[in-house]
Short mmCIF file of C-alpha atoms in Angstrom, two decimals:
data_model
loop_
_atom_site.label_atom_id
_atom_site.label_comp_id
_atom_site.label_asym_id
_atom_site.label_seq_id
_atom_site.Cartn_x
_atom_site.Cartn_y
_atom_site.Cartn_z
CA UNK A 294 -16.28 -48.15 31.14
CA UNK A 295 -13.48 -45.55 30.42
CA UNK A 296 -12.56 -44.88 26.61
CA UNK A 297 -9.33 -44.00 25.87
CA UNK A 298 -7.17 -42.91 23.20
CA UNK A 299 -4.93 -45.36 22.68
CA UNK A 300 -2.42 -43.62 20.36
CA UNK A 301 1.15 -45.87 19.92
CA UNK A 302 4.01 -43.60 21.25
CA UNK A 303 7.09 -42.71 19.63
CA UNK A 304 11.24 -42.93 19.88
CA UNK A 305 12.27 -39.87 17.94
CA UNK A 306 10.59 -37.01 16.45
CA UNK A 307 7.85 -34.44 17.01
CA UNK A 308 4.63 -34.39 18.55
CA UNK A 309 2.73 -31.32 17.41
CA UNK A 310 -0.26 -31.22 19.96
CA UNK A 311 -3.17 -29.10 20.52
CA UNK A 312 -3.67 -27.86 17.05
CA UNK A 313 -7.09 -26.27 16.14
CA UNK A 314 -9.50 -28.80 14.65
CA UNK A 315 -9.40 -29.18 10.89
CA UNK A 316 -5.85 -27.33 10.72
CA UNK A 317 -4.03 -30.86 11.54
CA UNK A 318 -4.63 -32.23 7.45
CA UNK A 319 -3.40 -28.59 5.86
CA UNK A 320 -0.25 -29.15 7.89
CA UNK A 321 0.50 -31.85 6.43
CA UNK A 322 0.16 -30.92 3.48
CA UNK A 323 1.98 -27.78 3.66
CA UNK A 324 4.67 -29.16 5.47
CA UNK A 325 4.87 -32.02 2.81
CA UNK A 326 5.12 -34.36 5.80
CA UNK A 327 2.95 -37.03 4.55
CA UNK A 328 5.56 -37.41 1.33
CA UNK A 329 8.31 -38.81 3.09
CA UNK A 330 9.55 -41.96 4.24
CA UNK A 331 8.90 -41.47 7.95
CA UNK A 332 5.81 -43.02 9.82
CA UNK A 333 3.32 -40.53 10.94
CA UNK A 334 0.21 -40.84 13.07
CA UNK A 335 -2.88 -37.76 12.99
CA UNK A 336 -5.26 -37.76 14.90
CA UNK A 337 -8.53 -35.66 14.24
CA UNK A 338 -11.19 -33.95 16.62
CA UNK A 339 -9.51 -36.05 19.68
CA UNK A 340 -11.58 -34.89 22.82
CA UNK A 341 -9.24 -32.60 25.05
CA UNK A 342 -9.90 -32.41 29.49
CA UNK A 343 -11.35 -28.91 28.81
CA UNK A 344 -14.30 -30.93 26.74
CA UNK A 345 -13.01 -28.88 23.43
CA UNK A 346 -11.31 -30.83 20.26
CA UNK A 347 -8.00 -31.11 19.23
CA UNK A 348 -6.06 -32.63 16.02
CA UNK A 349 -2.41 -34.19 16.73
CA UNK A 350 -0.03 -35.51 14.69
CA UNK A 351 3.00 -37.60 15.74
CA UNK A 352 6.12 -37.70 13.39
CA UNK A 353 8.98 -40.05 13.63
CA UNK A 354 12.65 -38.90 12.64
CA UNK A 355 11.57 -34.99 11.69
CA UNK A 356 12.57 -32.51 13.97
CA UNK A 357 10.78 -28.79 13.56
CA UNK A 358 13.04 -25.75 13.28
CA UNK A 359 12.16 -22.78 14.45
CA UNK A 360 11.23 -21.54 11.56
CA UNK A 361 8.84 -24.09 10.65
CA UNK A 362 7.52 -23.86 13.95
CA UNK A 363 6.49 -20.32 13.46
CA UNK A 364 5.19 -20.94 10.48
CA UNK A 365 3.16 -23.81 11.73
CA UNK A 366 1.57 -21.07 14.02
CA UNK A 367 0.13 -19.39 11.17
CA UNK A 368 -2.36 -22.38 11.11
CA UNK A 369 -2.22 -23.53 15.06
CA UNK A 370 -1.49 -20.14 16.84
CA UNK A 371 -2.04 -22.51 20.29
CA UNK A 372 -0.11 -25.65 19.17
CA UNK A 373 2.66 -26.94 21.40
CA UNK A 374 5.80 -29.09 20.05
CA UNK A 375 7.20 -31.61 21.39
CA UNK A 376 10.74 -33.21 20.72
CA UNK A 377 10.77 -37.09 21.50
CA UNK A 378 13.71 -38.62 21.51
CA UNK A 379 14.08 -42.09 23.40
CA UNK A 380 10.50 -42.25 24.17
CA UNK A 381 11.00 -38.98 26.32
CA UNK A 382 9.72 -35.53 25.97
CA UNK A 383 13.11 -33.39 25.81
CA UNK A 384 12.13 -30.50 24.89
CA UNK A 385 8.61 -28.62 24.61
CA UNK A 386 7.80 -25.51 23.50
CA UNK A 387 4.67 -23.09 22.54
CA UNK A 388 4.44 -21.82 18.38
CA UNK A 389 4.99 -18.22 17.91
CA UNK A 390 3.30 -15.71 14.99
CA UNK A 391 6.63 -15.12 12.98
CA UNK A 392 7.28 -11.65 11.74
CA UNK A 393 7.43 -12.11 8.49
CA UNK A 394 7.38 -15.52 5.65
CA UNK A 395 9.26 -15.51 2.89
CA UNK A 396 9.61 -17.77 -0.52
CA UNK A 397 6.31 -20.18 0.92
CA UNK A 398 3.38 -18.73 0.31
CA UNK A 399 1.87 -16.82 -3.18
CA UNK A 400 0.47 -13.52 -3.23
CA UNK A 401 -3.23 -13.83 -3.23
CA UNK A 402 -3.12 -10.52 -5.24
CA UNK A 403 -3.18 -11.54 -8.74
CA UNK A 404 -1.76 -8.87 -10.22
CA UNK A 405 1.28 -8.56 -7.82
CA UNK A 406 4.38 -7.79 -9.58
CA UNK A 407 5.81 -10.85 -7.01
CA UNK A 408 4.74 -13.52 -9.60
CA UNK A 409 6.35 -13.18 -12.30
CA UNK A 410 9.83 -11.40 -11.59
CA UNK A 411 13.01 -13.64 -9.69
CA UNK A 412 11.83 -12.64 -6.20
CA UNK A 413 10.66 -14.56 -3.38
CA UNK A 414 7.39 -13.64 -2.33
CA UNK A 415 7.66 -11.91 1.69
CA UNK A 416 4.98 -11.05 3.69
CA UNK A 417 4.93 -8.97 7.24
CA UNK A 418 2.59 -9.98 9.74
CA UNK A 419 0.33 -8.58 12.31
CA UNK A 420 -1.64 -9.62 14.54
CA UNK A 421 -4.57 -7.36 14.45
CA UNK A 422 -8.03 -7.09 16.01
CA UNK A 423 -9.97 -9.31 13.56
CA UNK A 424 -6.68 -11.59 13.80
CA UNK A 425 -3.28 -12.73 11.90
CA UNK A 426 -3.12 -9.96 8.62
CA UNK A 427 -0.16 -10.68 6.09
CA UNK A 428 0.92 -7.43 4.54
CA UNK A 429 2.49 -8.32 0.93
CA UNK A 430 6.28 -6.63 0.80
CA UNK A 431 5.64 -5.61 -2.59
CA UNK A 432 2.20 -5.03 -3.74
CA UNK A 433 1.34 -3.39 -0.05
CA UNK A 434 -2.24 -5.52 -0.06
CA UNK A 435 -3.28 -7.44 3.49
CA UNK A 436 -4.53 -10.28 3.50
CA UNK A 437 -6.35 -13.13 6.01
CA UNK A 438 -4.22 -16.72 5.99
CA UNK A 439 -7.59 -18.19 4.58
CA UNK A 440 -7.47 -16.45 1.68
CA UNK A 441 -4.22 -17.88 0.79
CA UNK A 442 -4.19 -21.40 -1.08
CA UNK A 443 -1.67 -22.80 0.35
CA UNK A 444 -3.35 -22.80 3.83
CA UNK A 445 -6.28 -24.90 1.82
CA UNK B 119 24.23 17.82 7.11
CA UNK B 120 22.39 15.12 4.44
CA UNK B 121 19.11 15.73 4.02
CA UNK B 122 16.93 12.34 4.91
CA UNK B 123 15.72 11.87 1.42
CA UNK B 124 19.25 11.92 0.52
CA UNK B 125 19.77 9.08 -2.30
CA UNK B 126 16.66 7.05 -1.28
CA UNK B 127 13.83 5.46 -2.83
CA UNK B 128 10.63 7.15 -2.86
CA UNK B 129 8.20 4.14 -2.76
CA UNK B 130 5.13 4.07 -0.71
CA UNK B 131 3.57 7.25 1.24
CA UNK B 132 3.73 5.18 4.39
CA UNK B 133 7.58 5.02 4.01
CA UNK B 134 7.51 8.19 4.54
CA UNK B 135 8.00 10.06 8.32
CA UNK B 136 5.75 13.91 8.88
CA UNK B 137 9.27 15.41 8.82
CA UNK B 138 10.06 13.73 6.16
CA UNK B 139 6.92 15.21 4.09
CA UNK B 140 7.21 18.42 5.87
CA UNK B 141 10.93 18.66 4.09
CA UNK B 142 9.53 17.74 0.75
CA UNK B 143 6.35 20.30 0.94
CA UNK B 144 8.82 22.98 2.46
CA UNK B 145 11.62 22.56 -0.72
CA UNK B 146 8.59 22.35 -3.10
CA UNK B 147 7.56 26.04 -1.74
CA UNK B 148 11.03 26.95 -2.39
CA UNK B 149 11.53 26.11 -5.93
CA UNK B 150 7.97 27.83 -6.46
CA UNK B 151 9.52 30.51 -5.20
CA UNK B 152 12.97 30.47 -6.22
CA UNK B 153 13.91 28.55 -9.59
CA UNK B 154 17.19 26.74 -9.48
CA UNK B 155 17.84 25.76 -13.00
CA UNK B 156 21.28 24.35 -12.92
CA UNK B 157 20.40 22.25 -9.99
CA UNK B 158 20.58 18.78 -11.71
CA UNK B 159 22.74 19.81 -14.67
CA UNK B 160 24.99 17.00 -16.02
CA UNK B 161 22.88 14.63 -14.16
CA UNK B 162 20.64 12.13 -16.36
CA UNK B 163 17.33 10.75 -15.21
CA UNK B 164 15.65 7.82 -16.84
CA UNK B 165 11.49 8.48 -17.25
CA UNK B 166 10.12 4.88 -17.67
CA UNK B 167 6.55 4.32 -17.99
CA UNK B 168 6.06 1.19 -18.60
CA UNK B 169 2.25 1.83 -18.78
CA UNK B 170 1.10 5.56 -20.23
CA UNK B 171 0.16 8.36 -18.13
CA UNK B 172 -0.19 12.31 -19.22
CA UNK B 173 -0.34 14.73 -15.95
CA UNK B 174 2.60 12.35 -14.12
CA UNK B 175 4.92 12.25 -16.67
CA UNK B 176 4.42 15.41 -18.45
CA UNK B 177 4.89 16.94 -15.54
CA UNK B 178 7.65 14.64 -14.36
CA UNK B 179 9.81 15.74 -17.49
CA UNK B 180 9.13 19.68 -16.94
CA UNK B 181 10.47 19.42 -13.23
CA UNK B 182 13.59 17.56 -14.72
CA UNK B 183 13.81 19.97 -17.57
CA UNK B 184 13.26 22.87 -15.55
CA UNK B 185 16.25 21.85 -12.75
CA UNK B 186 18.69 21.24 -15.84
CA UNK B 187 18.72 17.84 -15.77
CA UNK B 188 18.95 15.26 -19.35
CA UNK B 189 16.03 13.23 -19.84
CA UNK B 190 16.08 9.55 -21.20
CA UNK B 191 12.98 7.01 -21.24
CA UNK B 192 9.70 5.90 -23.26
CA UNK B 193 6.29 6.82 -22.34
CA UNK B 194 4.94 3.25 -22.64
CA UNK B 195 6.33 -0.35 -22.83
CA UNK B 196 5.16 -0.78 -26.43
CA UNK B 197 9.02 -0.88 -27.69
CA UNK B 198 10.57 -1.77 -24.83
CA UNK B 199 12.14 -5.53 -24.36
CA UNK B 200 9.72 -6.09 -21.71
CA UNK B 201 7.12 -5.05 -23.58
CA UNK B 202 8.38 -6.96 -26.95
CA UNK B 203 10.70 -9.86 -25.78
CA UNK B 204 9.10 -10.80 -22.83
CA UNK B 205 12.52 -9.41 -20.47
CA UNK B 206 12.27 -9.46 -16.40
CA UNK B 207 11.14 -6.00 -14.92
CA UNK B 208 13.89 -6.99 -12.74
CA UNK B 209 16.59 -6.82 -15.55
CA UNK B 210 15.24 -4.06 -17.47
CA UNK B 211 15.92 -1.98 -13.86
CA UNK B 212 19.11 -3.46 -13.49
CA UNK B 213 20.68 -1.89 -17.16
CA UNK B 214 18.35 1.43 -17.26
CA UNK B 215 20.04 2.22 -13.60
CA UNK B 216 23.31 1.58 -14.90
CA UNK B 217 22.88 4.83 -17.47
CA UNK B 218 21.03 7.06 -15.32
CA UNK B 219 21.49 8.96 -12.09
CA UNK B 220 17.85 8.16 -10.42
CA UNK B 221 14.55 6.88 -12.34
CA UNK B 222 10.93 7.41 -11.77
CA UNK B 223 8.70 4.72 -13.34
CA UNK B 224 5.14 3.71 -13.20
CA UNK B 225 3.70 0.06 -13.95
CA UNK B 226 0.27 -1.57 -14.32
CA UNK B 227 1.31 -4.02 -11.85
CA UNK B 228 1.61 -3.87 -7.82
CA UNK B 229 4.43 -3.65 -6.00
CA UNK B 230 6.73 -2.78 -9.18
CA UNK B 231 8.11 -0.08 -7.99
CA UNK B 232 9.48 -1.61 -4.48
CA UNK B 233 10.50 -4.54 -6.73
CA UNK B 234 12.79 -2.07 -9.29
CA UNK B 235 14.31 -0.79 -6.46
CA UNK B 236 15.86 -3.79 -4.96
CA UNK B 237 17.28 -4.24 -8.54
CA UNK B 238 18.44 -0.79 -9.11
CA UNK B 239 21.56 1.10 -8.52
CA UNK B 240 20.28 4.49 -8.64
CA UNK B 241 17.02 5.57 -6.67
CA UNK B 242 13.93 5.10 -8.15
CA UNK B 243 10.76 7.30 -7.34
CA UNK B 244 7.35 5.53 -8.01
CA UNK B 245 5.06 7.14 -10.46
CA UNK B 246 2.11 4.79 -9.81
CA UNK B 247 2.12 0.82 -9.16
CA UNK B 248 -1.55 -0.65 -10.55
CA UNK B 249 -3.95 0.02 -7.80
CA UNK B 250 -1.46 0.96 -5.14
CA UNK B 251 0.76 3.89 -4.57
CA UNK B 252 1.00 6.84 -6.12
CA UNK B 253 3.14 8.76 -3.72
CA UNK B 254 4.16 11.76 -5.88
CA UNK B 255 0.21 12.69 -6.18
CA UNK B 256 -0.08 12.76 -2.31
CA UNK B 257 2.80 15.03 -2.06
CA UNK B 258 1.58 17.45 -4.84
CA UNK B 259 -1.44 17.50 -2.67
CA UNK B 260 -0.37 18.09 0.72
CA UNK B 261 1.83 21.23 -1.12
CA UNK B 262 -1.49 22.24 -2.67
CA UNK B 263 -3.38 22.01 1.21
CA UNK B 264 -0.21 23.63 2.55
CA UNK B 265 -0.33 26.36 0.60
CA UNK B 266 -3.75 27.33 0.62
CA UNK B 267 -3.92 26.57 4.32
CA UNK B 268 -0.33 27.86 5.82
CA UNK B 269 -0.74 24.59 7.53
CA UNK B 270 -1.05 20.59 7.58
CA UNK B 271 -2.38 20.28 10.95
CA UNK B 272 -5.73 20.03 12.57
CA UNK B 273 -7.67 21.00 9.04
CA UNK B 274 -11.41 19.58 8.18
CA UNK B 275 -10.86 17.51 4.53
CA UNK B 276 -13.72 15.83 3.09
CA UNK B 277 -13.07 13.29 0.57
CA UNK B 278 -16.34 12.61 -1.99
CA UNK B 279 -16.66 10.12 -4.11
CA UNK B 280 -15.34 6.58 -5.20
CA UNK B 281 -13.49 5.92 -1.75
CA UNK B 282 -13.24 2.19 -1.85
CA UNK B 283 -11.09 2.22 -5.29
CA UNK B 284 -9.08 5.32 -5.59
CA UNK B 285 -5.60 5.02 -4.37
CA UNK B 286 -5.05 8.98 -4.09
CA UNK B 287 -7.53 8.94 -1.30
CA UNK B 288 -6.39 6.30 0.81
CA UNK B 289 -2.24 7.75 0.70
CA UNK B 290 -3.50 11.20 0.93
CA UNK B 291 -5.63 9.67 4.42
CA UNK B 292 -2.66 8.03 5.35
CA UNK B 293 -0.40 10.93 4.78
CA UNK B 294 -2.69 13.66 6.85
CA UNK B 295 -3.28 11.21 9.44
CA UNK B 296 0.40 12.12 10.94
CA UNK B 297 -1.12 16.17 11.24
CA UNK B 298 -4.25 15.41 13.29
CA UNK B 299 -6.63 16.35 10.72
CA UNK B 300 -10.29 15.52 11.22
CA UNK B 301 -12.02 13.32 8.07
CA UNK B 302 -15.42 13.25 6.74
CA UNK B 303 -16.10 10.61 4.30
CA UNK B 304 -18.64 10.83 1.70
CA UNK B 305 -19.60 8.80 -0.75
CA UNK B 306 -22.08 5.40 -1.88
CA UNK B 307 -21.60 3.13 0.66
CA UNK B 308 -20.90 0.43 -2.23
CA UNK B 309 -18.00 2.90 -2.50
CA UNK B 310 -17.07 3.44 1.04
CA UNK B 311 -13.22 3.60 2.67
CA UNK B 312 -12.20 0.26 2.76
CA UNK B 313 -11.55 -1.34 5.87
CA UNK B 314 -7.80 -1.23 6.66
CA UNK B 315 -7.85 2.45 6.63
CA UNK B 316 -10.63 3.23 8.95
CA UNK B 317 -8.96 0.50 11.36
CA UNK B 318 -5.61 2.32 10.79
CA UNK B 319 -6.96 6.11 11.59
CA UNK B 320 -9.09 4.61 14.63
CA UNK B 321 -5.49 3.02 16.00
CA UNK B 322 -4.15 6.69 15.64
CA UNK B 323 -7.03 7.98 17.41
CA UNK B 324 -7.90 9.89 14.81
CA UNK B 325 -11.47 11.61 14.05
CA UNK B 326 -13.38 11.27 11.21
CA UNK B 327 -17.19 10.68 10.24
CA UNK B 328 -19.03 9.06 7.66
CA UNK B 329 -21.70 10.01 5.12
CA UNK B 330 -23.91 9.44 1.36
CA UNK B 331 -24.42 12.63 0.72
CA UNK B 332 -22.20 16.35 0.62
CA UNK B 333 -25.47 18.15 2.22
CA UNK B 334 -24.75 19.91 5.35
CA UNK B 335 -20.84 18.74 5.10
CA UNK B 336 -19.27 21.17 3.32
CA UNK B 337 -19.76 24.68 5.20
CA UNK B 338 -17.81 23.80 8.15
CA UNK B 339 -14.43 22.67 6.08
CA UNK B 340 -10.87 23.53 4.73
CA UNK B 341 -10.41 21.16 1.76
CA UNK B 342 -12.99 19.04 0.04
CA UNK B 343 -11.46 16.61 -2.07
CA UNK B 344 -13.42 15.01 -5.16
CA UNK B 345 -12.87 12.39 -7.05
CA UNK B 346 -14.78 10.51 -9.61
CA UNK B 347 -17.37 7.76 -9.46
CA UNK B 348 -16.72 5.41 -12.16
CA UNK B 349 -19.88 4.80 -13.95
CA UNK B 350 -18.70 1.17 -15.30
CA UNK B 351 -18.97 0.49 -11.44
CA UNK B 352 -23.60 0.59 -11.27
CA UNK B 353 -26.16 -0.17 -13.80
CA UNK B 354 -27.52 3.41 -16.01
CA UNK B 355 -30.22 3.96 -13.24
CA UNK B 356 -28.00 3.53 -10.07
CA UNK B 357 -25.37 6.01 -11.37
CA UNK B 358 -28.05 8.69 -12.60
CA UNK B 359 -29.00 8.43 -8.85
CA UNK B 360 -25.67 8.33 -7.40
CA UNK B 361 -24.34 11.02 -9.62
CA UNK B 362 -26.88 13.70 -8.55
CA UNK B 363 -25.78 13.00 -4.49
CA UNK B 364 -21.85 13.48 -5.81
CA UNK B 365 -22.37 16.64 -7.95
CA UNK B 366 -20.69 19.69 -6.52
CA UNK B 367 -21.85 22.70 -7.73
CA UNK B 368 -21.21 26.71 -7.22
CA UNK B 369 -24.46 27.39 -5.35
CA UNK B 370 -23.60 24.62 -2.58
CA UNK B 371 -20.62 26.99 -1.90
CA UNK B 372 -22.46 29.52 -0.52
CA UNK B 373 -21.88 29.28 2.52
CA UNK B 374 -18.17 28.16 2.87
CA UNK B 375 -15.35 29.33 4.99
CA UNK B 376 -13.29 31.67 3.39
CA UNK B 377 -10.30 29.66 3.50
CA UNK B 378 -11.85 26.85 1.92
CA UNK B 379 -10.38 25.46 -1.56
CA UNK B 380 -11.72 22.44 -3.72
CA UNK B 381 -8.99 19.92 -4.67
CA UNK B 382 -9.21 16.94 -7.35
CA UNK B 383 -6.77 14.84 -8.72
CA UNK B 384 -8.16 14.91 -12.38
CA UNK B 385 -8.97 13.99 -14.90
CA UNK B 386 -12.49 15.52 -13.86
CA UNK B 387 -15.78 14.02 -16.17
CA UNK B 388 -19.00 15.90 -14.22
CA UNK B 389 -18.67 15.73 -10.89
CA UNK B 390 -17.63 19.06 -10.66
CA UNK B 391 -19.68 21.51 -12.68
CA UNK B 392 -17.92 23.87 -14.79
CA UNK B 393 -19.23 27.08 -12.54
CA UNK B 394 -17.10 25.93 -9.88
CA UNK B 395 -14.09 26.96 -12.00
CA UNK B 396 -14.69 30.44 -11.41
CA UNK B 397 -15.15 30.90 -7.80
CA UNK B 398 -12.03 31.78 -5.29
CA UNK B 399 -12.32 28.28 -4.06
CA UNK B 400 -11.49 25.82 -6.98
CA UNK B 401 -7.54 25.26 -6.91
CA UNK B 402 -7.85 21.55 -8.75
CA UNK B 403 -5.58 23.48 -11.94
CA UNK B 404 -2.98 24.98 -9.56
CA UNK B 405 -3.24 21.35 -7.90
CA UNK B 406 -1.90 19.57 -11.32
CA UNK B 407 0.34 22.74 -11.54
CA UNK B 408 1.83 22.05 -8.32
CA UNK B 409 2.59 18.59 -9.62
CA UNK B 410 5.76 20.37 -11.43
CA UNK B 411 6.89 21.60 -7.74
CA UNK B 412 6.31 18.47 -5.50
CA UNK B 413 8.58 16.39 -8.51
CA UNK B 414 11.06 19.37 -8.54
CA UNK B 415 11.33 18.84 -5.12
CA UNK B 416 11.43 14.79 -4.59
CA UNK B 417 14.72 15.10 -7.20
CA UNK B 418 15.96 17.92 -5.50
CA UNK B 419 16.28 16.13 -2.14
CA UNK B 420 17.08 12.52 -3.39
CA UNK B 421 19.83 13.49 -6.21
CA UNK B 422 21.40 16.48 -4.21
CA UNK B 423 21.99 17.94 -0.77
CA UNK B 424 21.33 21.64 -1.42
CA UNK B 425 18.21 21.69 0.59
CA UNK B 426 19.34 19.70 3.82
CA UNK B 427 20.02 21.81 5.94
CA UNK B 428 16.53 23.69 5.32
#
């Protein structure tokens, strides 16, 4: 017999879909969206057509800017949103690597002059050959995304 | 015509374009040269080291003196608010800019300098941020190469020692990698160039080679530059060994090029033996002399206009 997912759809929200296994519970978390009111579903290590593994969440009554969307590519470079409302997929679209973040995440660099003066921390990013590098605006260090707590 | 450097921060080596550098090594050869004295009179400059330093801002404080300029400042935080009341870095910038015409500063921590100069009104010129920039250094030392070589472009530099650690070596890297230099890199590999550099000079196509010891480097190049292995880095035995591989002495210079000169940022312990200081190739005292010039020259071009249009 057939398994299938059965996974209860929507009205209105976000479907964020073919994130990297293990990233789906630090989105939530970073994104806070397990705080609010809103019912949420995740799904973990879901089997994907190409045999691989996915995580998926499915948020009612949140809508992702684009700014949170490229930030949510710093953990799911291949994740794809998609904007529910009615039951139907109205819009869809691919995460991008953002140029920059600024004010969310805290310099890994301990001794970065960023912690204790009334800035908001800002980091460039490139996508190099080992993968994403954050470049700290002020203290000049680079750094991997893993290495940063918040992605934890 | 403005000159580039006109009224800007001077931050991070990497802010920094070849012409850019080129300008700055040209106007320090012309204040070597050529004194100008008056150059910065009536103008005030603020020298805040909010942790101590001797070569930077002793030297620092002559260029200022010897252009004319007024000096104001404190050669550690001991008795400074931030220091003693616990003030913002941010709002100690914002009232020491509003007395002075430009400052240059150095901090313990990283990234102070860019951070003062978001908060200043007047530009600010980094003397050294913790463990990363020290841009004034890098240009005293491409005026040092320049004018023992006549050129920045296609040279052999070697740099020996603590690579992984030493900030002057990684900016000065950075800083020849826009003149197509070729690098040889010496040193313990517990010590080696870290990472992020080699990737960089391999994007720019650059050349350079690695290596533990100085043995059969040094005949074939233009500027070897040493710097110090810090023996609170290995265990007594380790840095006894290590030490011996890093030593330069006057009989490995026997065979050299003529044009060759020996460059260190100092403070020197014994990695470069006192008989070194007599041969035609040690230049590490005019180095820290030409300290004086490079500064000269930064406030020359960021307070002023007279050497635009050079």
């Amino acid at each position: 017999m057939k398994k299938q997912l059965k996974v209860e759809a929507i009205e209105n929200g976000t479907v964020i879909d073919h994130i990297s296994p293990g990233q789906g519970i630090k989105i939530l978390r970073f994104f806070e969206l397990a705080k609010g009111p809103q019912r949420l579903t995740i799904g973990l290590n879901l089997p994907t057509s190409s045999g691989d593994f996915k995580d998926l969440i499915k948020i009612e009554h949140t809508v992702f800017d684009q700014n949170q969307a490229n930030q949510l590519a710093l953990f799911a470079p291949k994740a794809t949103i998609n904007v529910i409302e009615n039951f139907e997929v109205v819009d869809k679209f691919k995460v991008a690597i953002p140029e920059s973040i600024s004010g969310v995440l805290t310099c890994p660099n301990s001794n970065c002059i960023s912690h204790n003066e009334p800035v908001d921390s800002l980091f460039n990013i490139k996508q190099e050959r080992v993968g994403v590098k954050l470049k700290c605006h002020y203290c000049e260090k680079s750094f991997i995304s893993g290495v940063f707590r918040e992605f934890h | 015509m403005s000159n580039p450097l006109y009224n800007k921060h001077i931050i991070s080596i990497s802010d920094l374009s070849r012409s850019e550098l080129e300008l700055i090594v040209s106007t320090a050869k012309t204040l070597k040269k050529t004194p100008h004295p008056d150059l910065l009179k009536n103008r005030v400059i603020a020298s805040c080291f909010f942790e101590a330093s001797t070569r930077t801002r002793l030297s620092f404080e002559t260029a200022v003196h010897r252009l004319g300029g007024s000096i104001i400042g404190f050669p550690d935080s001991g008795n400074t608010s931030l220091g003693k009341k616990g003030e913002t870095l941010a709002d100690s910038v914002k009232v020491i800019s509003s007395y002075c015409d430009a400052f240059f500063m150095r901090h313990n921590q990283e990234g102070a300098a860019r951070l003062a100069s978001e908060f200043s009104s007047v530009p600010v010129i980094n003397g050294g941020d913790g463990s990363n920039q020290h841009p004034t250094q890098t240009l005293l030392d491409l005026f040092s190469i320049y004018e023992t070589q006549g050129t920045l472009d296609k040279l052999q530099v070697a740099f020996v020692g603590d690579l992984k650690y030493g900030r002057t070596v990684h900016s000065l890297t950075q800083a020849l990698s826009l003149f197509d230099c070729e690098f040889h890199f010496i040193s313990p590999s517990a010590l080696s160039m870290p990472d992020y550099i080699i990737d960089d000079l391999n994007a720019k196509g650059c050349k350079f080679t690695l290596h533990d010891t100085l043995d059969g480097v040094i005949d074939n190049l233009d500027i070897l530059y040493m710097t110090r292995v810090q023996k609170e880095r290995f265990d007594e035995t380790e840095y006894q060994h290590l030490k011996s591989s890093f030593i330069l002495s006057a009989k490995m210079l026997e065979g050299v090029k003529d044009n060759f000169k020996v460059l260190h940022p100092l403070p020197r312990v014994d990695e470069i033996t006192t008989d070194v200081d007599h041969t035609p190739y040690a230049y590490y005292f005019q180095q820290a002399e030409n300290g004086v010039y490079a500064r000269q020259a930064l406030l020359a071009l960021v307070l002023t206009n007279e050497y635009g249009d050079e």
